[in-house]
mmCIF file of C-alpha atoms in Angstrom:
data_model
loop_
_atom_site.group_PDB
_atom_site.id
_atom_site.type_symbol
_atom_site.label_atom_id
_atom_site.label_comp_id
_atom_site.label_asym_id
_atom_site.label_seq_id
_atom_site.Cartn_x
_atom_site.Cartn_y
_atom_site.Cartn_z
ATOM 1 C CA UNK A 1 0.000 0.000 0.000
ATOM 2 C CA UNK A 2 2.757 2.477 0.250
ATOM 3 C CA UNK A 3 2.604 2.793 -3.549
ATOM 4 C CA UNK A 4 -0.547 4.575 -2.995
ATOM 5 C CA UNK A 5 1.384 7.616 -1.152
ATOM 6 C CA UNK A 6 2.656 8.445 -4.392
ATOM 7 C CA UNK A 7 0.613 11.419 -5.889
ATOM 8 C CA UNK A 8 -1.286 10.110 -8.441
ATOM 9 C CA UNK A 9 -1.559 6.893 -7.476
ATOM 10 C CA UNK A 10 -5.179 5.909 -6.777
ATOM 11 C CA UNK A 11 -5.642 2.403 -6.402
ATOM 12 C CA UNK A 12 -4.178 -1.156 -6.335
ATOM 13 C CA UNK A 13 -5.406 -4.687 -7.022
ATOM 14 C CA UNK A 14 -3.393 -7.549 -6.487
ATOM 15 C CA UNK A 15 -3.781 -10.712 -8.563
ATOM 16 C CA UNK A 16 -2.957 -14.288 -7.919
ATOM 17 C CA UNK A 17 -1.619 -15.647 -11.192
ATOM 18 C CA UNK A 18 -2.240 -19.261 -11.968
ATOM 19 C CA UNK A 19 1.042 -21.539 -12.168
ATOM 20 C CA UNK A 20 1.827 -25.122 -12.337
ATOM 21 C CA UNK A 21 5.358 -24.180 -10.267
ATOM 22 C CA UNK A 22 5.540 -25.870 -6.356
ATOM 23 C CA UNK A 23 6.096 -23.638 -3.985
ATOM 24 C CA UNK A 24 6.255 -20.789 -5.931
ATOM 25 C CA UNK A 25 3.950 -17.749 -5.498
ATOM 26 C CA UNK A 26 3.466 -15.401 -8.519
ATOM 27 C CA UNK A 27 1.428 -11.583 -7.978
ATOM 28 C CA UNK A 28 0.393 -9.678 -10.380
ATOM 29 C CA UNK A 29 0.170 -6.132 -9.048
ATOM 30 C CA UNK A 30 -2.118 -3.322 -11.164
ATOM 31 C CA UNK A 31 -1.777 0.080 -10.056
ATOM 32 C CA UNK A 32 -3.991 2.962 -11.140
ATOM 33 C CA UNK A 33 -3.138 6.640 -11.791
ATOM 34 C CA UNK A 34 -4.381 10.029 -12.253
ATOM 35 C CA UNK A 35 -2.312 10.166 -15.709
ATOM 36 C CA UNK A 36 0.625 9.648 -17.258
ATOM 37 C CA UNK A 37 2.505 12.532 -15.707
ATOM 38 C CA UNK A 38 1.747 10.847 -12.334
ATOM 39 C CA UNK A 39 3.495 7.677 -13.510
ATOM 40 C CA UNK A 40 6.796 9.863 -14.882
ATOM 41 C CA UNK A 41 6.799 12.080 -11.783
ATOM 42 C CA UNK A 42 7.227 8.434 -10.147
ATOM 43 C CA UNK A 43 9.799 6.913 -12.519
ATOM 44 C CA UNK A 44 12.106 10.300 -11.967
ATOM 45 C CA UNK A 45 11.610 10.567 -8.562
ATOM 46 C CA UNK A 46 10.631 6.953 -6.922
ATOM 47 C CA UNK A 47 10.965 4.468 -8.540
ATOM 48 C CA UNK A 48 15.203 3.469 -7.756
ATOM 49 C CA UNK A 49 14.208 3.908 -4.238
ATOM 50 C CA UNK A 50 11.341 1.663 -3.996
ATOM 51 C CA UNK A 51 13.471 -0.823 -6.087
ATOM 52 C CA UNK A 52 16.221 -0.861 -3.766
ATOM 53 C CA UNK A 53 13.975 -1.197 -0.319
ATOM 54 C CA UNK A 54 12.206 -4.356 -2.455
ATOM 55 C CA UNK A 55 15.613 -5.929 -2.757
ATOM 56 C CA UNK A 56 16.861 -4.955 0.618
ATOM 57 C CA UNK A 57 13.777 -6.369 2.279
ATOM 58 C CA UNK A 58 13.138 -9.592 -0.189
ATOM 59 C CA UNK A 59 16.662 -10.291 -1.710
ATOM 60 C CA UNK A 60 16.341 -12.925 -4.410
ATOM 61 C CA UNK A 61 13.030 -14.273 -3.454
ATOM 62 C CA UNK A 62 11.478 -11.582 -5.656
ATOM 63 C CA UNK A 63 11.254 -10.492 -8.888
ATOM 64 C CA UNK A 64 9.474 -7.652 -10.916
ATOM 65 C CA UNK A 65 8.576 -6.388 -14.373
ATOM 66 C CA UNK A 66 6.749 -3.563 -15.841
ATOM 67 C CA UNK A 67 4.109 -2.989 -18.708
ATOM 68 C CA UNK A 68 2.492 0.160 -19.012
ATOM 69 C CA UNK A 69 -1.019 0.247 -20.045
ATOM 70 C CA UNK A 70 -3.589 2.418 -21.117
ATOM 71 C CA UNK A 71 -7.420 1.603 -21.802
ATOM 72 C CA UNK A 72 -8.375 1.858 -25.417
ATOM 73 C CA UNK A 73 -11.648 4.583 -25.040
#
């Protein structure tokens, strides 16, 4: 939840993604912003921070990736 501290950043769902691994977890984490400027204002400012207290705090038990996405209206 401390994503959502972030200006812009409105809301979070968290998915459990179906896998066929043992003993392995995989999350799929959707965040939703104001607009795009939110999301840059982030990348500039944030972002290398928040990635180094994930691998600080998880080591090499985690993982992430990106996409950007936009709705299509």
């Amino acid at each position: 939840k401390k994503m959502l501290t972030f200006d812009g950043f409105m809301e979070s769902k968290i998915f459990n993604v179906e896998s066929d691994i043992v003993n392995y977890k995989l999350l799929s984490v959707h965040y939703y912003l104001k607009d795009i400027d939110s999301l840059n204002d982030y990348f500039t400012n944030d972002a290398s921070k928040i990635q180094k207290e994930s691998i600080k705090l998880f080591g090499n038990y985690f993982s992430a990736e990106r996409r950007v996405l936009s709705t299509l209206d």
